[in-house]
Short mmCIF file of C-alpha atoms in Angstrom, two decimals:
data_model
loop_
_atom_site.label_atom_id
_atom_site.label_comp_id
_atom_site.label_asym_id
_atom_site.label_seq_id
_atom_site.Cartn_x
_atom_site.Cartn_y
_atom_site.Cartn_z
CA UNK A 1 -51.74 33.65 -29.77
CA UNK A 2 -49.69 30.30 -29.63
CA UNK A 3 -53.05 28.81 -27.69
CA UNK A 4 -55.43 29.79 -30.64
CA UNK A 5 -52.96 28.11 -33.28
CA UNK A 6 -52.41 24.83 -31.18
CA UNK A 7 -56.06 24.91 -30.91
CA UNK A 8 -56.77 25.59 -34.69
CA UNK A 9 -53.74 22.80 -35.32
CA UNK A 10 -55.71 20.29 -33.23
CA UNK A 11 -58.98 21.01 -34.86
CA UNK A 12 -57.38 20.79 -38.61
CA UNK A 13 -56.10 17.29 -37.22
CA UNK A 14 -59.80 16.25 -36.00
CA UNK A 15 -61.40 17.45 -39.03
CA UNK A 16 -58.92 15.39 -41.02
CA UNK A 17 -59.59 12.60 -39.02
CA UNK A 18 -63.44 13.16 -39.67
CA UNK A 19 -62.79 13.06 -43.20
CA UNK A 20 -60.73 9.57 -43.03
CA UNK A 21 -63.94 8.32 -40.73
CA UNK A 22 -66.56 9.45 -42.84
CA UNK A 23 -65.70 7.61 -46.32
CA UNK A 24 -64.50 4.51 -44.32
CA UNK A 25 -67.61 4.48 -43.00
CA UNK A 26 -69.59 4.95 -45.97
CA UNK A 27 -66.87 2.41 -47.69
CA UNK A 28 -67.46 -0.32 -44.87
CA UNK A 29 -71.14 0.14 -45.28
CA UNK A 30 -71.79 0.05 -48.98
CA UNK A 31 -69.45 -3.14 -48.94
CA UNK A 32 -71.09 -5.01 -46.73
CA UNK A 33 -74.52 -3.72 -48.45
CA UNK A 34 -73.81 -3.85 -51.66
CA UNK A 35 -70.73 -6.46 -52.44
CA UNK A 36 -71.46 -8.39 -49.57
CA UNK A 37 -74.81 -8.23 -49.99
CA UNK A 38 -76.34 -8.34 -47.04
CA UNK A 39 -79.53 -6.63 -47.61
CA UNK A 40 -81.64 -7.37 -43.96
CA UNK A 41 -81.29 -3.64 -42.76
CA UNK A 42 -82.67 -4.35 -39.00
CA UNK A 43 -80.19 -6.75 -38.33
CA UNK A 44 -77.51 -4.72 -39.76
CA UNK A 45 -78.11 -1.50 -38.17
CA UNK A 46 -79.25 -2.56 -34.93
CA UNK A 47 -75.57 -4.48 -34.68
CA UNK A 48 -74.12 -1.35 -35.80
CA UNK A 49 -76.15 0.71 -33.64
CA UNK A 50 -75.43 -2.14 -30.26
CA UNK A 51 -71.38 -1.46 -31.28
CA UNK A 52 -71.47 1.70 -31.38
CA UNK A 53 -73.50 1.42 -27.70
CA UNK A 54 -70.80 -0.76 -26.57
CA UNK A 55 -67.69 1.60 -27.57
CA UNK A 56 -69.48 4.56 -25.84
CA UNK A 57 -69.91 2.05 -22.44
CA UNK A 58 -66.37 1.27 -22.94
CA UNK A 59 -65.02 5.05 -23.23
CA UNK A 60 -67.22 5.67 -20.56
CA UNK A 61 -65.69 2.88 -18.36
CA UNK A 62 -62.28 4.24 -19.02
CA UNK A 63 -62.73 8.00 -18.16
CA UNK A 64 -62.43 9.09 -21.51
CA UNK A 65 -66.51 10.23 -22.06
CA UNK A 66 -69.42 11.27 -19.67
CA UNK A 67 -72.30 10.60 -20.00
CA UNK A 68 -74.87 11.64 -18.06
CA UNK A 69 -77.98 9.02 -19.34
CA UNK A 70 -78.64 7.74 -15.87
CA UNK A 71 -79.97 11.30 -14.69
CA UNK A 72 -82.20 11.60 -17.72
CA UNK A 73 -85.82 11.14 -15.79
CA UNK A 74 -88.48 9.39 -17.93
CA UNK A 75 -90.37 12.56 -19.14
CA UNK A 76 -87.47 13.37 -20.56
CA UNK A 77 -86.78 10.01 -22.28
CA UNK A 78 -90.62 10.50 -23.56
CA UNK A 79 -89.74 13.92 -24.85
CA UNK A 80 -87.07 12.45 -26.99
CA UNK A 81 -89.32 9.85 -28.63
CA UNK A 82 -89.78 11.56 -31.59
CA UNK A 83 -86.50 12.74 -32.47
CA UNK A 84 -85.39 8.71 -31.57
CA UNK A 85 -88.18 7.17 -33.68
CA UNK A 86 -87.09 9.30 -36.92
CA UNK A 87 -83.39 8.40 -35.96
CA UNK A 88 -84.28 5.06 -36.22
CA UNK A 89 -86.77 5.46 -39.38
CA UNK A 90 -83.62 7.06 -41.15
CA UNK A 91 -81.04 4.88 -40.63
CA UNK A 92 -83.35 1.83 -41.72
CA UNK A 93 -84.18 3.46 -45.16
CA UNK A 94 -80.57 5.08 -45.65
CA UNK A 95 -79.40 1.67 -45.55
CA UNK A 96 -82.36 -0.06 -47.94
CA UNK A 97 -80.79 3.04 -50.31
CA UNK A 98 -77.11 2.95 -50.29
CA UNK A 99 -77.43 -0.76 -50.93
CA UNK A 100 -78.81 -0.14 -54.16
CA UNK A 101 -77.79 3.38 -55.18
CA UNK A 102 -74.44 4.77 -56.04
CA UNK A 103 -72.28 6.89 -53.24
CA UNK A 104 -72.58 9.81 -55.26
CA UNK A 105 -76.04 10.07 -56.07
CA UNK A 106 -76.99 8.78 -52.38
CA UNK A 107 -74.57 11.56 -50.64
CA UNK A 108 -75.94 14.31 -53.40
CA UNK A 109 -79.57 13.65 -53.06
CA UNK A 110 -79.75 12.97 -49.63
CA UNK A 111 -78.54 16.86 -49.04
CA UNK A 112 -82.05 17.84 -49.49
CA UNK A 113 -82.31 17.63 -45.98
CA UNK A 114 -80.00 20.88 -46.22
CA UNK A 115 -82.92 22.33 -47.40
CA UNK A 116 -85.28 21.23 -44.84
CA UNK A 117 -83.09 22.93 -42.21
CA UNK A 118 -82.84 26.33 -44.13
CA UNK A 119 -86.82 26.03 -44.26
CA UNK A 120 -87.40 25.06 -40.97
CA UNK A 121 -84.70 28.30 -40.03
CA UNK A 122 -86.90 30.38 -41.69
CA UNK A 123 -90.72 28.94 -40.36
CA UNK A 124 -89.83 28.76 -36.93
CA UNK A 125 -86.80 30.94 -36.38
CA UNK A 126 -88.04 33.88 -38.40
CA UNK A 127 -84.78 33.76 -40.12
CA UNK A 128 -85.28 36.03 -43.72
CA UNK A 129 -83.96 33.72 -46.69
CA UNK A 130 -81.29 35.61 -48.90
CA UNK A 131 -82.12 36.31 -53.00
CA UNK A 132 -78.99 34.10 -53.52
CA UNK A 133 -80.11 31.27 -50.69
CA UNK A 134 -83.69 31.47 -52.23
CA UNK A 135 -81.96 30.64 -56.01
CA UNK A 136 -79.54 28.24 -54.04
CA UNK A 137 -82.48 26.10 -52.68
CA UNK A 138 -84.31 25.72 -56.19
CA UNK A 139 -81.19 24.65 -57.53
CA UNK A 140 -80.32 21.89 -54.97
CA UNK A 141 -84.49 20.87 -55.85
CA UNK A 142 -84.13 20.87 -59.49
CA UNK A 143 -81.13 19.00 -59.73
CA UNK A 144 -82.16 16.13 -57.51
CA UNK A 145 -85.21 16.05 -59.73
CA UNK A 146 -82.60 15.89 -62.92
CA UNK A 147 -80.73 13.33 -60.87
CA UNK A 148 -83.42 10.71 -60.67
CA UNK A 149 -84.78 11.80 -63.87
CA UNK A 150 -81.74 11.10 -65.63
CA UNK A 151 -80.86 7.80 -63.76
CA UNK A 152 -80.06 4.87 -65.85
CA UNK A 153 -80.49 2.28 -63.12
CA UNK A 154 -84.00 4.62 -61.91
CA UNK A 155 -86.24 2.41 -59.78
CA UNK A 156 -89.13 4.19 -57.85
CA UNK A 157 -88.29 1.98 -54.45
CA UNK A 158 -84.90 2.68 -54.49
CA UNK A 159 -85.20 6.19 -54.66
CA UNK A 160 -88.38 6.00 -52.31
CA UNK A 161 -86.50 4.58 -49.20
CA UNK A 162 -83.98 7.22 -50.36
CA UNK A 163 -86.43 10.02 -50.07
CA UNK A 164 -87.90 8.57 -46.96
CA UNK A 165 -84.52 8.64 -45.30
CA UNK A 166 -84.16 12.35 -46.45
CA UNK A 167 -88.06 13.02 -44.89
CA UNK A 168 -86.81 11.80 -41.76
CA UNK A 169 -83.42 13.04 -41.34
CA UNK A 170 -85.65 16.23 -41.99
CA UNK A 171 -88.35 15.82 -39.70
CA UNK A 172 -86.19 14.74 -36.66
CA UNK A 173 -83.83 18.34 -37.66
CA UNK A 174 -87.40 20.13 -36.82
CA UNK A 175 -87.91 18.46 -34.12
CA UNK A 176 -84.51 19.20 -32.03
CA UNK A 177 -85.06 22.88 -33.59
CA UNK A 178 -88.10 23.19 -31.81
CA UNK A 179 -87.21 21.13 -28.86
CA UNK A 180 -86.14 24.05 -26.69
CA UNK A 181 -88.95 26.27 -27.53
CA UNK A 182 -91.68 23.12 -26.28
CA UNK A 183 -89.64 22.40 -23.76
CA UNK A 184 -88.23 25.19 -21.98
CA UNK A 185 -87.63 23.70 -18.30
CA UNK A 186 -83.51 22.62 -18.19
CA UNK A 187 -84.24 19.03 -16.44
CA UNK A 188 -85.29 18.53 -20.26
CA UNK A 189 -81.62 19.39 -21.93
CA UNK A 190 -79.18 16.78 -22.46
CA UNK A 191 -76.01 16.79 -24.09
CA UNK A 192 -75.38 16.06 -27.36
CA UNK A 193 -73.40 13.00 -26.59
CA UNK A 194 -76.05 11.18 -24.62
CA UNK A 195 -78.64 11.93 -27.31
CA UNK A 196 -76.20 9.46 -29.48
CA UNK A 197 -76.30 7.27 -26.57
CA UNK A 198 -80.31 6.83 -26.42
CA UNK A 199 -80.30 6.78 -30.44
CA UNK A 200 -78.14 3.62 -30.38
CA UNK A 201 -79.67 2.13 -27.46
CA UNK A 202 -83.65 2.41 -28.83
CA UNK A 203 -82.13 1.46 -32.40
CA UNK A 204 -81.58 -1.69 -30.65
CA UNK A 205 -84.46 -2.48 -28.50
CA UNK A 206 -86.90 -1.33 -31.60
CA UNK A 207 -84.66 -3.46 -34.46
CA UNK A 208 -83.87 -6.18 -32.78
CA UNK A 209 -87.54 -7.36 -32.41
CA UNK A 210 -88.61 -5.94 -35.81
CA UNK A 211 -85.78 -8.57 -37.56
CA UNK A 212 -87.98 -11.02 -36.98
CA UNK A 213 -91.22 -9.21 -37.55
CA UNK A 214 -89.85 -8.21 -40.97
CA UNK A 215 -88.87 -11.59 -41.35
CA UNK A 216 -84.69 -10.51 -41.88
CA UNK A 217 -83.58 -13.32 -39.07
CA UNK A 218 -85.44 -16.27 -41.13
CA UNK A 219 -84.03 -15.09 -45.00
CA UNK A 220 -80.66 -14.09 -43.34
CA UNK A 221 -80.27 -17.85 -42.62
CA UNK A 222 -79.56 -18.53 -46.11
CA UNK A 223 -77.47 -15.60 -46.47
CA UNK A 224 -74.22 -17.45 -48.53
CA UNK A 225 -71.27 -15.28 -46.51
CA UNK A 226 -72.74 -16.07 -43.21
CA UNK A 227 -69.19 -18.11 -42.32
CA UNK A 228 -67.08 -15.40 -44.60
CA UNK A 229 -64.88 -13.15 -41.95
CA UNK A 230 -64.84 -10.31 -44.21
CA UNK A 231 -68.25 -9.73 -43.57
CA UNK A 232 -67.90 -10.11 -39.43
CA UNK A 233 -65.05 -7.24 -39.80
CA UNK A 234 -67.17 -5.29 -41.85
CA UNK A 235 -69.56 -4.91 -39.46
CA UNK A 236 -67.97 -5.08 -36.80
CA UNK A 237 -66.08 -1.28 -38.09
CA UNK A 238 -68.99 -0.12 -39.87
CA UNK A 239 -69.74 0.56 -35.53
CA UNK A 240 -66.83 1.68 -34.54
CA UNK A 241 -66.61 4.10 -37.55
CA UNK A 242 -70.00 5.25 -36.65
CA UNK A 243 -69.53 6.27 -33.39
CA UNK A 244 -66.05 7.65 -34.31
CA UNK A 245 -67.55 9.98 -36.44
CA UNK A 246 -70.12 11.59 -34.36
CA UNK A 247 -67.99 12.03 -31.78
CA UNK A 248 -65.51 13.97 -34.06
CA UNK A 249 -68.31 15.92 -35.19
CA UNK A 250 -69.35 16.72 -31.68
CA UNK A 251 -65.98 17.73 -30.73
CA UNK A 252 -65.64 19.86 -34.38
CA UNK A 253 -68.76 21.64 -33.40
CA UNK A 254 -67.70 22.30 -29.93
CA UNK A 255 -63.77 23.75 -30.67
CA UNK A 256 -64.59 26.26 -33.33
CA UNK A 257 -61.65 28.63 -32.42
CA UNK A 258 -63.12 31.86 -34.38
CA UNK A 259 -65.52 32.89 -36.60
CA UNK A 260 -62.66 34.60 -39.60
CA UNK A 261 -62.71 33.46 -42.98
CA UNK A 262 -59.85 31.99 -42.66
CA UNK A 263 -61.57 29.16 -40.64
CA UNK A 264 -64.11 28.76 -43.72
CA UNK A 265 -62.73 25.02 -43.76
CA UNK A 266 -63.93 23.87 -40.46
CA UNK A 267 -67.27 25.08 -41.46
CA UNK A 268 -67.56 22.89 -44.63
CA UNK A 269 -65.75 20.28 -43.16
CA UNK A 270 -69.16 18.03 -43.84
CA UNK A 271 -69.86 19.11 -47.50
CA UNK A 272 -65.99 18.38 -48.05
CA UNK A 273 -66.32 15.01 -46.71
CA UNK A 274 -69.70 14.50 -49.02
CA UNK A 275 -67.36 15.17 -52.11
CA UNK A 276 -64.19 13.70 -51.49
CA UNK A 277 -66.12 10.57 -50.34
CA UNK A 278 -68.35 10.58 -53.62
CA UNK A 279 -65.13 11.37 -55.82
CA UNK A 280 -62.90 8.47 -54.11
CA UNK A 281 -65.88 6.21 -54.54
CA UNK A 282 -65.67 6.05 -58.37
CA UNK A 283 -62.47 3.87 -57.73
CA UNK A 284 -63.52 1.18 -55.56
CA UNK A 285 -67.49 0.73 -56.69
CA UNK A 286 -69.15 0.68 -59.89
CA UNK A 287 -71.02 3.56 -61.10
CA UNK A 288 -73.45 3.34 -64.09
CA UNK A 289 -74.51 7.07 -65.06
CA UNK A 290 -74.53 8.98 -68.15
CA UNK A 291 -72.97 12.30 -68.68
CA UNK A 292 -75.68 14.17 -67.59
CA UNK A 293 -76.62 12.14 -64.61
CA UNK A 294 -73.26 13.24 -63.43
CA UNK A 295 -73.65 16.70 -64.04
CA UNK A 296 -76.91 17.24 -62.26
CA UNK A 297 -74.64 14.80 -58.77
CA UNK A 298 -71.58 17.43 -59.44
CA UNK A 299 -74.27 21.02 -59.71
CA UNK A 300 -76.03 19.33 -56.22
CA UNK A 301 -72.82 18.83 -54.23
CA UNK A 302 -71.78 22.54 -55.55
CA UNK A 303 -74.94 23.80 -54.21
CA UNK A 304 -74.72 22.24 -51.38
CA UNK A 305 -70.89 23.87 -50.78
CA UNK A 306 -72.24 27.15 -51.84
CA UNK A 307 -75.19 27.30 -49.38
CA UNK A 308 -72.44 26.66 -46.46
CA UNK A 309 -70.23 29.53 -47.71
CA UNK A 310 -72.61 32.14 -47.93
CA UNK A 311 -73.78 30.89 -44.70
CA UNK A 312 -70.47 31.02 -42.99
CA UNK A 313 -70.13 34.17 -44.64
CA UNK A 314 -72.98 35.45 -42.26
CA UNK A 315 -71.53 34.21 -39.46
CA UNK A 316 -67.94 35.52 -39.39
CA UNK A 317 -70.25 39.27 -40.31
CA UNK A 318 -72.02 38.69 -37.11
CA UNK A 319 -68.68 37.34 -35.01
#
């Protein structure tokens, strides 16, 4: 009995702390994005995703991670491509997005990929979709749609890197669905903490050569805060954040201590973040929207919490 609460104690304190991480992250990032402006995505995520490398190498160095990268044979690596390419897709037009849309119309819309998941559940997994999850998912649809719709500041890029950041977040989600039904054999399974590794690794060797395809080295050399060390410590957090948070989330996935309602909380830990973060945010960064614009953000993110609840719901039935 004491066990279980010292357990549930230490995964309140992690969830907490994945809170704190995930709107300093978001923070750091739309900062150095947006009142920073520093607007040459490949540069800026492949240094976050080579920091966030370097902190795993480091926790790896002193005995505090494992990873297990250097048994992963090249089929394997191969096998992964996919799910690395739309990693890598996503974070490059996430960023292009956040720099010119709000927090919470970014966080709100880009839970459509909620969606994706519940479909993909029910495609591949055979998984029957509930009257109320079937209501649920037009709602989270419409709304988006009254989201842009209603827009003041609507621009068709900004919300197409947006929706092309959703599409791959989504597409990559059916891909590591359907990963262990493709590949069955278990020299294909890695953990989830060396998946993070080869994300941030191939973020780097694709991005670093694509800054100068894409021409972001040449226009970043006029880039007026190049010398300002705001913007060095701004990046230089925005990875260690980063990797912070996924390996809180990793750890938050792996110490669920039961599956009672009364642990409801550390199954909406993420949808919690996605409000508190969007709430918060109206303090520190401008937000131009009309009444209704902010209804539609508010009815997506309460979707969004709903869908989680009445899927929790089902699982504490089935524990």
């Amino acid at each position: 009995m004491d066990k279980n609460l010292h357990k549930r104690g230490t995964l309140f304190a992690v969830i907490g702390l994945y809170l704190l991480l995930f709107c300093s992250t978001i923070y750091v990032n739309k900062y150095v994005l947006s009142i920073l402006k520093f607007t040459y995505p490949t540069i800026f995520q492949g240094w976050q995703t080579l920091v966030g490398a370097l902190v795993l190498k480091l926790l790896v160095i002193s005995g505090r991670l494992d990873l297990k990268t250097a048994d992963i044979t090249r089929i394997t690596l191969i096998s992964q491509l996919p799910a690395i390419l739309c990693f890598v897709v996503a974070i490059y037009a996430g960023s292009k997005a956040l720099a010119v849309l709000a927090i919470p119309i970014f966080l709100a819309v880009s839970g459509i990929s909620d969606v994706i998941n519940i479909l993909c559940d029910t495609l591949i997994h055979k998984e029957s979709i509930k009257t109320v999850q079937n209501f649920s998912v037009i709602a989270v649809l419409c709304s988006a749609f009254l989201v842009t719709w209603t827009d003041v500041r609507f621009q068709i890029e900004n919300y197409g890197w947006l929706f092309l950041h959703i599409a791959s977040l989504g597409l990559r989600s059916i891909y590591l669905n359907t990963y262990d039904i493709i590949f069955t054999k278990k020299s294909f399974k890695i953990s989830e903490i060396d998946q993070v590794y080869l994300n941030y690794i191939s973020s780097v060797v694709i991005l670093a050569p694509s800054s100068y395809l894409l021409g972001d080295v040449l226009a970043a050399k006029d880039y007026p805060f190049i010398y300002f060390y705001q913007f060095y410590v701004g990046c230089v957090l925005s990875g260690v954040f980063g990797v912070a948070l996924v390996i809180c989330e990793i750890h938050i996935k792996k110490s669920f201590v039961s599956k009672k309602p009364t642990d409801f909380f550390c199954y909406l830990y993420l949808d919690v973040a996605k409000i508190l973060c969007a709430l918060v945010s109206m303090l520190f960064f401008e937000m131009k929207a009309t009444k209704t614009n902010i209804f539609c953000v508010s009815k997506i993110q309460d979707q969004h919490l709903f869908n989680e609840y009445q899927l929790t719901k089902l699982v504490c039935k089935e524990g």
